[in-house]
CSV table of C-alpha atoms in Angstrom, one decimal:
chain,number,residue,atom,x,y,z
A,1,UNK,CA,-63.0,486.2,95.8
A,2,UNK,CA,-59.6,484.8,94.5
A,3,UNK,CA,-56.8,486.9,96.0
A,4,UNK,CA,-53.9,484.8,95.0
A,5,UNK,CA,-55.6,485.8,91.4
A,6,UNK,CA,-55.7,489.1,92.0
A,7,UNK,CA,-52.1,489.1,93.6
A,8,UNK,CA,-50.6,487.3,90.8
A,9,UNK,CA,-52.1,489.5,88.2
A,10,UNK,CA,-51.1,493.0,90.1
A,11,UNK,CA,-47.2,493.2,88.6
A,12,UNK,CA,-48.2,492.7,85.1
A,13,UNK,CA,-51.0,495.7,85.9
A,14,UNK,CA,-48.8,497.8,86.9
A,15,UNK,CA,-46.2,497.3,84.3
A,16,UNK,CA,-49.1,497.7,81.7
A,17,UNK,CA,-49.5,501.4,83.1
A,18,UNK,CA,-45.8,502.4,83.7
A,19,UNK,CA,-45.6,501.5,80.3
A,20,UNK,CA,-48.3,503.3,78.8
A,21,UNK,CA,-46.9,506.7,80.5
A,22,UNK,CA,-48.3,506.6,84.2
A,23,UNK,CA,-45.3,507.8,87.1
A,24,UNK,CA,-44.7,504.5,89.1
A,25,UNK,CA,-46.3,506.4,92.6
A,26,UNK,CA,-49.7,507.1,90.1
A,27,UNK,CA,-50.0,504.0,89.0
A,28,UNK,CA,-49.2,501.9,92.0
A,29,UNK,CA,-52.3,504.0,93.3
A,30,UNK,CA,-54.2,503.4,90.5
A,31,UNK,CA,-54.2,499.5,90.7
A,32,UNK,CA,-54.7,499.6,94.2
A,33,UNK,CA,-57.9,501.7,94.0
A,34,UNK,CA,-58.5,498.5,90.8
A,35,UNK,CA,-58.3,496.0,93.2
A,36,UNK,CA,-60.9,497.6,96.2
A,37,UNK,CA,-63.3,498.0,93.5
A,38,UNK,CA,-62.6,494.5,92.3
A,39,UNK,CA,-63.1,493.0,95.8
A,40,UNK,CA,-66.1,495.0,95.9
A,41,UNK,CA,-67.7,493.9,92.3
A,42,UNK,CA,-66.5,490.5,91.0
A,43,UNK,CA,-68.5,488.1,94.1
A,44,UNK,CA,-71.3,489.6,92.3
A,45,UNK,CA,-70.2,490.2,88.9
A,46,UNK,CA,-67.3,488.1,87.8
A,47,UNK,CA,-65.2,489.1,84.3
A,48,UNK,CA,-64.5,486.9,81.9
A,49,UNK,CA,-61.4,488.6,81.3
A,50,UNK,CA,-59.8,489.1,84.9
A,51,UNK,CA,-56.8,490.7,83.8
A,52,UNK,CA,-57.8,492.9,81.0
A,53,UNK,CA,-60.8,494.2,83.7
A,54,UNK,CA,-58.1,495.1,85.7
A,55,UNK,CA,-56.5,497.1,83.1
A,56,UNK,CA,-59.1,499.1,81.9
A,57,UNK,CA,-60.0,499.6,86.2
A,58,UNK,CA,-56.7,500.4,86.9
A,59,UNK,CA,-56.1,502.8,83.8
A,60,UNK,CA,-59.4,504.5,84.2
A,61,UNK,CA,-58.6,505.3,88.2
A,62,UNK,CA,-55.0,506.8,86.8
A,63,UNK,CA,-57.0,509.2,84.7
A,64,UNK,CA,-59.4,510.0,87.0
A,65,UNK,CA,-56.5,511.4,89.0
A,66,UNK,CA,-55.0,513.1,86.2
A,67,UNK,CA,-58.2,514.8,85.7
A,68,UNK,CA,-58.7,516.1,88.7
A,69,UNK,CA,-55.2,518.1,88.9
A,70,UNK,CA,-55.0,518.9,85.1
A,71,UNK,CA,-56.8,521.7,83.5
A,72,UNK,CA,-60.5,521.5,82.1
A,73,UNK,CA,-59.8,521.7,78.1
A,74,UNK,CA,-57.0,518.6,79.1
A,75,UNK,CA,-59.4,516.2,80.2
A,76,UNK,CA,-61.3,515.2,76.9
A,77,UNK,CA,-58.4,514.9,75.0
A,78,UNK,CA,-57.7,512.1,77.7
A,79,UNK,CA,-60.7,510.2,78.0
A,80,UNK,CA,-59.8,509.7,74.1
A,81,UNK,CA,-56.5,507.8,75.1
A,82,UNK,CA,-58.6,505.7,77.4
A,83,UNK,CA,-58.0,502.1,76.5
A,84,UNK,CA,-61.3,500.0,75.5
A,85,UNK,CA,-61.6,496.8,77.4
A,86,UNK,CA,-60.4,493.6,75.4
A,87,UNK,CA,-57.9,490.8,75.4
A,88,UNK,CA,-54.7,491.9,77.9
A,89,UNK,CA,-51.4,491.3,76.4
A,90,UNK,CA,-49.7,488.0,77.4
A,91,UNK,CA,-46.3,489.6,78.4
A,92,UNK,CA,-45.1,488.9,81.8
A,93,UNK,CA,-43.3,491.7,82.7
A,94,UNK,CA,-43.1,491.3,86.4
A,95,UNK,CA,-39.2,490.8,86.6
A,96,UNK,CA,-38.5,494.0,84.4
A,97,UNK,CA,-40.9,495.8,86.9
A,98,UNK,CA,-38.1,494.7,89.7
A,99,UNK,CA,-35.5,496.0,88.0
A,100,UNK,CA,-37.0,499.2,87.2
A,101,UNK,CA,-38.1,499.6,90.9
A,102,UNK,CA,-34.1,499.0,91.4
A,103,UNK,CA,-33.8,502.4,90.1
A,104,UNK,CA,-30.8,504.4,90.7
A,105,UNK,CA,-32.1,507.4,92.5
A,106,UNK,CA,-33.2,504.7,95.1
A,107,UNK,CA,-30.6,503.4,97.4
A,108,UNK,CA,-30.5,499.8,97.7
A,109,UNK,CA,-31.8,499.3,100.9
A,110,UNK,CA,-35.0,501.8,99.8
A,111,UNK,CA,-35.2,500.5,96.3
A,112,UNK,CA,-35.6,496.9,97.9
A,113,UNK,CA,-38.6,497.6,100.4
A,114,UNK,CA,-40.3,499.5,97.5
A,115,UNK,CA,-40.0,496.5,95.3
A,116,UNK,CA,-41.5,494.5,97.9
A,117,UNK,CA,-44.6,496.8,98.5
A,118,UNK,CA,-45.3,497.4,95.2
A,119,UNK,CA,-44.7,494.3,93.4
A,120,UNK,CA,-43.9,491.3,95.8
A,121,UNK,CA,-47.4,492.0,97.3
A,122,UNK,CA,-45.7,492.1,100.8
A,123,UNK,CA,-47.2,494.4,103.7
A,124,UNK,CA,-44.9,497.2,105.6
A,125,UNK,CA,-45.2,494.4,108.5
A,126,UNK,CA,-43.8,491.8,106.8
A,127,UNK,CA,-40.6,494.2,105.2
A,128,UNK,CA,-40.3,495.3,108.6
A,129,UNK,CA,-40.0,491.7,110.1
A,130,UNK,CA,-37.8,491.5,107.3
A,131,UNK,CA,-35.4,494.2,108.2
A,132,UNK,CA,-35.3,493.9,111.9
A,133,UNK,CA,-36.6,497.4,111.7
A,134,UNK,CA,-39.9,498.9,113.4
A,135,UNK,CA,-43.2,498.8,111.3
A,136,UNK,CA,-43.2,502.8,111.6
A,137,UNK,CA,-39.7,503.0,110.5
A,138,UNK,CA,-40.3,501.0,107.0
A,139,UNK,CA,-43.6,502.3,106.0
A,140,UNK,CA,-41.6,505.9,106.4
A,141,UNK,CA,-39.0,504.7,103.6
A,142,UNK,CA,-41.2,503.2,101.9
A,143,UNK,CA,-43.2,506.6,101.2
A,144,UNK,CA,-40.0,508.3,100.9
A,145,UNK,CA,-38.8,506.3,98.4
A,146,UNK,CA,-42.5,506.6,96.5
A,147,UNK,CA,-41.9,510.7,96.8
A,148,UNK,CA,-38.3,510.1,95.1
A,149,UNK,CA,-39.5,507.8,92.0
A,150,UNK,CA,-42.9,510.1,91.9
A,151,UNK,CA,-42.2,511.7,87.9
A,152,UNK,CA,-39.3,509.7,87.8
A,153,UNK,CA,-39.3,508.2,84.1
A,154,UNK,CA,-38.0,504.2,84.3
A,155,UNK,CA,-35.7,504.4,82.0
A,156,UNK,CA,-33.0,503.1,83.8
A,157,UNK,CA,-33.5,500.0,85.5
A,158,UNK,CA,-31.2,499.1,88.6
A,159,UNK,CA,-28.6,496.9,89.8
A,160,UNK,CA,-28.5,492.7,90.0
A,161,UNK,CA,-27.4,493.1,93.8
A,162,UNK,CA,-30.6,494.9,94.5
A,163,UNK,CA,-32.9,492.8,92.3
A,164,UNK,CA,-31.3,489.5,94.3
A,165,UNK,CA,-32.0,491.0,96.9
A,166,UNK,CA,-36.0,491.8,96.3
A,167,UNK,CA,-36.2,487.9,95.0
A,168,UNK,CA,-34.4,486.7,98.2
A,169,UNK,CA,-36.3,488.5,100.8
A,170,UNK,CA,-39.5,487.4,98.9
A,171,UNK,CA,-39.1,484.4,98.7
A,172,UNK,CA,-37.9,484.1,102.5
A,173,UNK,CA,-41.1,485.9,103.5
A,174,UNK,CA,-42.9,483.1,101.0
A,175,UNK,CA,-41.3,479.7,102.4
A,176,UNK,CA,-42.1,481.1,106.4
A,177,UNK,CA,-44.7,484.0,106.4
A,178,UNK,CA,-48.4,484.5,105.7
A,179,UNK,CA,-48.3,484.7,101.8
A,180,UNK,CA,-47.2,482.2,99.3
A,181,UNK,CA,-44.8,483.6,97.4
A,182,UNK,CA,-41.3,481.1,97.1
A,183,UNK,CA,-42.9,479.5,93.6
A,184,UNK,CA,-43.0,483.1,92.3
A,185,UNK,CA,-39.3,484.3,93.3
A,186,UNK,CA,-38.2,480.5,92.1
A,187,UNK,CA,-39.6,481.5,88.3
A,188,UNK,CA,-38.6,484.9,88.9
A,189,UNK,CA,-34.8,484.0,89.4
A,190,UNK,CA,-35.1,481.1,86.9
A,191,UNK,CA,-35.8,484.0,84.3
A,192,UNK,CA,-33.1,485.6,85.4
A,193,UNK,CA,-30.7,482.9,85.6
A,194,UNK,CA,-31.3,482.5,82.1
A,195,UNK,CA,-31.2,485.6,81.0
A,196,UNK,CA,-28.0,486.7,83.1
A,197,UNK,CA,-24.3,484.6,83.2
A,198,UNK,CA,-23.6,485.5,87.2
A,199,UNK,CA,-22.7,483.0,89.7
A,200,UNK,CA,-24.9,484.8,92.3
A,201,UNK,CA,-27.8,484.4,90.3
A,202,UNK,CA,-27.5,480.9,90.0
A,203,UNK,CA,-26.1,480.7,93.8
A,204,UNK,CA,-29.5,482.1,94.7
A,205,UNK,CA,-31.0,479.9,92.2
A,206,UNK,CA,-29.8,476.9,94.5
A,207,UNK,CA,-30.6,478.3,97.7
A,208,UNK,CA,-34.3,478.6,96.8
A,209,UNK,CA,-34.2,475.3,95.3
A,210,UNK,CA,-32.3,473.5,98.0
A,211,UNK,CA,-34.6,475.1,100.5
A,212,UNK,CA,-38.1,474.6,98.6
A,213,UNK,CA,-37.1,470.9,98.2
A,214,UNK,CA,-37.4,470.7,102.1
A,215,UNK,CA,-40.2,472.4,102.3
A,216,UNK,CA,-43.3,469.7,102.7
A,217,UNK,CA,-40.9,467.9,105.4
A,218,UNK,CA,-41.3,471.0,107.8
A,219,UNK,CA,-44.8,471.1,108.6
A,220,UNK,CA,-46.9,467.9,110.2
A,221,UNK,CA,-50.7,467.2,109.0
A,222,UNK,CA,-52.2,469.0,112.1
A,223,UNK,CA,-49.9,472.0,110.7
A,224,UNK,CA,-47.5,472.3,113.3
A,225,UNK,CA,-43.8,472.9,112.5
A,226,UNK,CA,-41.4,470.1,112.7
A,227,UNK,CA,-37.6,470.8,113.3
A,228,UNK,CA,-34.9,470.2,110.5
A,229,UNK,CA,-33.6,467.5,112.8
A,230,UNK,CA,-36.7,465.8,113.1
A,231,UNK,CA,-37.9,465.9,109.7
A,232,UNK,CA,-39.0,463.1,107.9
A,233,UNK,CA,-36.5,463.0,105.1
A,234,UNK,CA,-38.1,460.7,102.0
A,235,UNK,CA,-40.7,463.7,101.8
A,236,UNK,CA,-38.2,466.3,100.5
A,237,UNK,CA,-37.9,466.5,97.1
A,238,UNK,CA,-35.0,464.8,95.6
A,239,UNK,CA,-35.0,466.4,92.2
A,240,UNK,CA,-34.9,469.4,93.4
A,241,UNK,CA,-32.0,468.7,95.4
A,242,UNK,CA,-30.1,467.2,92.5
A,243,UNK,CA,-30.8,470.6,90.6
A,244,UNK,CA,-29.8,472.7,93.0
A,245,UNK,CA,-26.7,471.2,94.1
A,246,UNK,CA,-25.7,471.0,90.1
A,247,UNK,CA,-26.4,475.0,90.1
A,248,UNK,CA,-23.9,475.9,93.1
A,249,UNK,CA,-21.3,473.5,92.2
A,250,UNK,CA,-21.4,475.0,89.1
A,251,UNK,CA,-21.6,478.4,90.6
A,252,UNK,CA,-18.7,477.6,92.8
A,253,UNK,CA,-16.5,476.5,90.2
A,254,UNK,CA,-16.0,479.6,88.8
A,255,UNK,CA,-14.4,480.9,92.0
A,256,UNK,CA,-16.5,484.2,92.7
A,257,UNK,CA,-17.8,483.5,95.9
A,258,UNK,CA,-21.2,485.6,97.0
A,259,UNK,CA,-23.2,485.3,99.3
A,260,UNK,CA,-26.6,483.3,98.1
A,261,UNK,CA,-23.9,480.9,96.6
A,262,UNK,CA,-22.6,480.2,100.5
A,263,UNK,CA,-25.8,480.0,102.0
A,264,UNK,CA,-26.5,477.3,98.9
A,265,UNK,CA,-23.5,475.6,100.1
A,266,UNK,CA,-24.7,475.7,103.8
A,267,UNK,CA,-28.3,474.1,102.7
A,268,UNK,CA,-26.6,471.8,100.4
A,269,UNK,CA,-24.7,469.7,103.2
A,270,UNK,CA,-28.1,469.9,105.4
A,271,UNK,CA,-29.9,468.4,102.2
A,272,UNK,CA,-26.7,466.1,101.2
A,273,UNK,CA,-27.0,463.9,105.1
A,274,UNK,CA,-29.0,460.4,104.9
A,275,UNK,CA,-29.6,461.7,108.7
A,276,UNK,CA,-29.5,464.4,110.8
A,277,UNK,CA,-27.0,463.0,112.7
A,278,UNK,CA,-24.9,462.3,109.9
A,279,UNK,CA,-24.9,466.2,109.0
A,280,UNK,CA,-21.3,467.4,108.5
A,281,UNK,CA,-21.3,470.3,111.0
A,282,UNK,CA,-17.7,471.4,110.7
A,283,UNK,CA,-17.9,471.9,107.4
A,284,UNK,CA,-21.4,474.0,107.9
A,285,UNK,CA,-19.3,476.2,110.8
A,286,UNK,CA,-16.6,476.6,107.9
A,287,UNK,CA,-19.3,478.1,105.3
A,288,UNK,CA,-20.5,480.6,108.5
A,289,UNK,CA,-17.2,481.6,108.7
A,290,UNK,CA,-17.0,482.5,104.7
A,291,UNK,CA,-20.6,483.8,105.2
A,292,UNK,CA,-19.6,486.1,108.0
A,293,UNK,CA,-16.9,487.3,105.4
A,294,UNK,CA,-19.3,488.4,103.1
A,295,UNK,CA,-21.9,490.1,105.3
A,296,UNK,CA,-22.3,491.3,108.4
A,297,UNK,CA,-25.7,490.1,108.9
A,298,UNK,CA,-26.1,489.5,112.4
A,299,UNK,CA,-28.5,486.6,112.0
A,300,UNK,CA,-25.9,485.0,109.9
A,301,UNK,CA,-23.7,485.0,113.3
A,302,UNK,CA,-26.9,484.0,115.2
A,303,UNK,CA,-26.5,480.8,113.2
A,304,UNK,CA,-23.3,480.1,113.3
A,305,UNK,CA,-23.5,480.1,117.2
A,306,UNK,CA,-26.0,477.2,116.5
A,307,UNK,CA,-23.9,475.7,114.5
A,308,UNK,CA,-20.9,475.7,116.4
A,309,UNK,CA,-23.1,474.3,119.2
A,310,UNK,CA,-23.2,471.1,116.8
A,311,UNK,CA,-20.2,471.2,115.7
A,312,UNK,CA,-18.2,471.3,119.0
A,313,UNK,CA,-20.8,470.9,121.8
A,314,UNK,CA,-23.5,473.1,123.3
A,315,UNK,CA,-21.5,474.8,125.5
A,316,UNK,CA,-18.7,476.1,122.9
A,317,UNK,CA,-22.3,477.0,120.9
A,318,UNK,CA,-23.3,479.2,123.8
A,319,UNK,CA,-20.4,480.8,124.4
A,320,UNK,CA,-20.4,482.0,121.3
A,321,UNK,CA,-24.1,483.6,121.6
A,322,UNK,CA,-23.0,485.2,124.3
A,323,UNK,CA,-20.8,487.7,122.3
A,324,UNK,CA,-24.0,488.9,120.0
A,325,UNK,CA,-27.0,490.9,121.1
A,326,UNK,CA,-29.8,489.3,123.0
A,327,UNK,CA,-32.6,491.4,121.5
A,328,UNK,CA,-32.0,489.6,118.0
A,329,UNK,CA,-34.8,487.5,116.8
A,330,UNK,CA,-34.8,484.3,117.7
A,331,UNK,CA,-32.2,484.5,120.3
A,332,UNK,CA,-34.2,483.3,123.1
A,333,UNK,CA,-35.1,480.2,121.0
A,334,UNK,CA,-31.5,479.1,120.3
A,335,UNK,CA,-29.8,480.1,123.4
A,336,UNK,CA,-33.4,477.3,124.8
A,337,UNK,CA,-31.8,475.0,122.1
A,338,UNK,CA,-28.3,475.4,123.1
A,339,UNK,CA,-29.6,474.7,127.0
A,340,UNK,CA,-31.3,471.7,125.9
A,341,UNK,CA,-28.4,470.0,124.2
A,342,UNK,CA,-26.4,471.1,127.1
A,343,UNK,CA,-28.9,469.0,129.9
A,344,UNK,CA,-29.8,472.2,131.7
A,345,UNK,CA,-33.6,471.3,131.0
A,346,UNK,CA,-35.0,474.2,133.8
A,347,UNK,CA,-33.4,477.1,132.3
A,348,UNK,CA,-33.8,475.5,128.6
A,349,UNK,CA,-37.8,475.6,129.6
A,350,UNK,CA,-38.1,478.9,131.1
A,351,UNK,CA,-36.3,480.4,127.7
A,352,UNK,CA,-38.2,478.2,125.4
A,353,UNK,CA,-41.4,480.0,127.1
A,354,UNK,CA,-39.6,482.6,126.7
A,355,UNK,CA,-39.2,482.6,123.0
A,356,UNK,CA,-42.5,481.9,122.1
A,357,UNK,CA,-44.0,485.4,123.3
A,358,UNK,CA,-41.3,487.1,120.6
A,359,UNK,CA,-42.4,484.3,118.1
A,360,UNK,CA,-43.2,486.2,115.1
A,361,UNK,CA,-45.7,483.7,113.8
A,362,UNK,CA,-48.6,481.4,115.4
A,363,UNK,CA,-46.6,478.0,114.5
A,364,UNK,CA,-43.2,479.3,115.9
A,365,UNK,CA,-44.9,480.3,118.8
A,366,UNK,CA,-47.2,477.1,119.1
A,367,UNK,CA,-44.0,475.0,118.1
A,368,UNK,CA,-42.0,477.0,121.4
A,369,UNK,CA,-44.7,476.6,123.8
A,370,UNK,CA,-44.8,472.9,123.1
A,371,UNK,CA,-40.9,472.5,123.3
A,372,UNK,CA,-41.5,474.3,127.1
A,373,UNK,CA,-43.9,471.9,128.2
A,374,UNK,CA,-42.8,469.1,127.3
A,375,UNK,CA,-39.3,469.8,129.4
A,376,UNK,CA,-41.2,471.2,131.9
A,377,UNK,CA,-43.4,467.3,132.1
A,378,UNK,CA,-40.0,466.1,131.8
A,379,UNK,CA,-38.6,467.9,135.1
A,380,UNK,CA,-42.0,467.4,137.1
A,381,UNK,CA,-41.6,463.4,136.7
């Protein structure tokens, strides 16, 4: 069974069936009850025509539904509009599906973890992680915001901010988490980029592009993660770099500052050093500063603390994580970084230990637990 095919076909689906006159809530529940019964049949009996089995699947479980809560003399009339199986259209319609899941009776913040549910492929976990919020507490707005779009007609799509901020958080959740999704939000905001003239688009345009470049630097062939400072630089991809950097300068010149074009600006310098030591960390701390500006994402401040610890010593970095909350992820883990640089290898240890049982993922955690035994060998010499 193929689930990246299945995954990549599921937007274009459900866009099919919001299209044809299914309420987003119905049809979301439609192609999920498509794709059991395609796990279930196609080891056995594989289509020749994934996408337009999935259509007629999908279609046939919305009318099922109807059926059963429309009246008797109703239900022939609509196993005539029944679609026969044949060739699917060729249409990708998965970025209009973001921006109609951007829809105004949403607020952002709802609108965006639908969007991820229903069309990044992304489980409540992973929005959660995402949020900083519990599981519990996303998979309740999640469902609230499916009650408020349930008969809701999607005739007027959303906002840019919010449809940034779907691509963003996907492709985030893509470059780190369990599914592959940065290729996707890259073509997804390439689309847009080209349909839209907005230096944010192509700020976060760069960002994914600058941090994709990097990407087969930060693993090493037994899998384990390997830090920014320690990656082997010829593997990134240069190209990449050079087109992303041309985006946010660009972007930058036309003196709208957001954030994605900041955080470009922030990954830019990392990608722009021959070395890690030769990374211009004052200039990184000033583009924390803007980016602290612009949101009030603690993370963002998380970083900067890091940052500063670079720029103007450990100590002046710890200091500065001292004045944000301890419970923010991956706290433990810089404030064991910060130690480290600072020659205070005991405490360093016990926090790196510390870190890796709040590691959301099995390499962060394997990464930590190697960082706290190697200073640990190091202090028992």
């Amino acid at each position: 069974m193929n689930e990246a095919l299945l995954r990549s076909l599921t937007p274009s689906v459900l866009g099919i069936l919001v299209r044809r006159g299914a309420d987003f809530a119905a049809a979301e529940d439609a192609v999920q009850d498509a794709l059991v019964e395609a796990v279930r049949v196609w080891p056995a009996d594989p289509p020749r025509d994934p996408k337009g089995w999935l259509i007629t699947a999908a279609w046939r479980k919305f009318l099922d539904a109807t059926r059963a809560e429309t009246a008797r003399r109703r239900r022939e009339d609509l196993v005539d509009e029944e679609p026969a199986p044949g060739p699917a259209p060729s249409a990708d319609d998965t970025l209009q599906l973001y921006f109609l899941c951007a829809h105004p009776s949403l607020t952002p913040s709802s609108a965006v973890a639908l969007t991820l549910r229903a069309v990044g492929g992304l489980t409540t976990r992973q929005i959660a992680r995402a949020y900083l919020v519990p599981e519990a507490t996303m998979a309740q707005r999640i469902s609230r915001a499916k009650r408020t779009v349930s008969g809701v007609r999607f005739d007027r799509p959303g906002d840019v901010a919010t449809v940034l901020r779907v691509l963003y958080l996907v492709f985030n959740e893509g470059y780190s988490g369990d599914v592959d999704l940065a290729a996707e939000a890259i073509r997804l905001t390439r689309q847009l980029a080209a349909a839209i003239d907005h230096p944010e688009v192509s700020g976060l345009l760069a960002l994914m592009l600058l941090h994709h470049a990097r990407r087969a630097g930060r693993t090493a062939p037994d899998g384990s993660l390997v830090p920014l400072a320690e990656q082997d630089r010829t593997r990134w991809d240069t190209g990449s770099i050079a087109e992303g950097v041309e985006i946010l300068q660009a972007a930058l010149a036309r003196d709208r500052l957001g954030e994605f074009q900041a955080q470009a600006a922030i990954a830019a310098l990392h990608a722009d050093a021959p070395t890690a030591e030769e990374t211009d960390w004052v200039q990184i701390v000033e583009w924390y500063d803007e980016l602290a500006g612009l949101t009030d994402n603690p993370v963002v401040r998380l970083n900067r603390a890091v940052a500063i610890g670079e720029a103007d010593g450990p100590r002046a970095g710890l200091a500065a994580l001292a004045a944000l909350d301890d419970s923010l992820p991956r706290h433990t883990a810089a404030a064991a970084y910060l130690h480290e640089r600072a020659g205070d290898l005991t405490t360093a240890a016990r926090l790196y230990a510390e870190a890796a049982g709040k590691a959301p993922t099995l390499p962060e955690r394997d990464h930590l637990t190697r960082r706290a035994a190697r200073l640990n060998a190091r202090e028992h010499r």
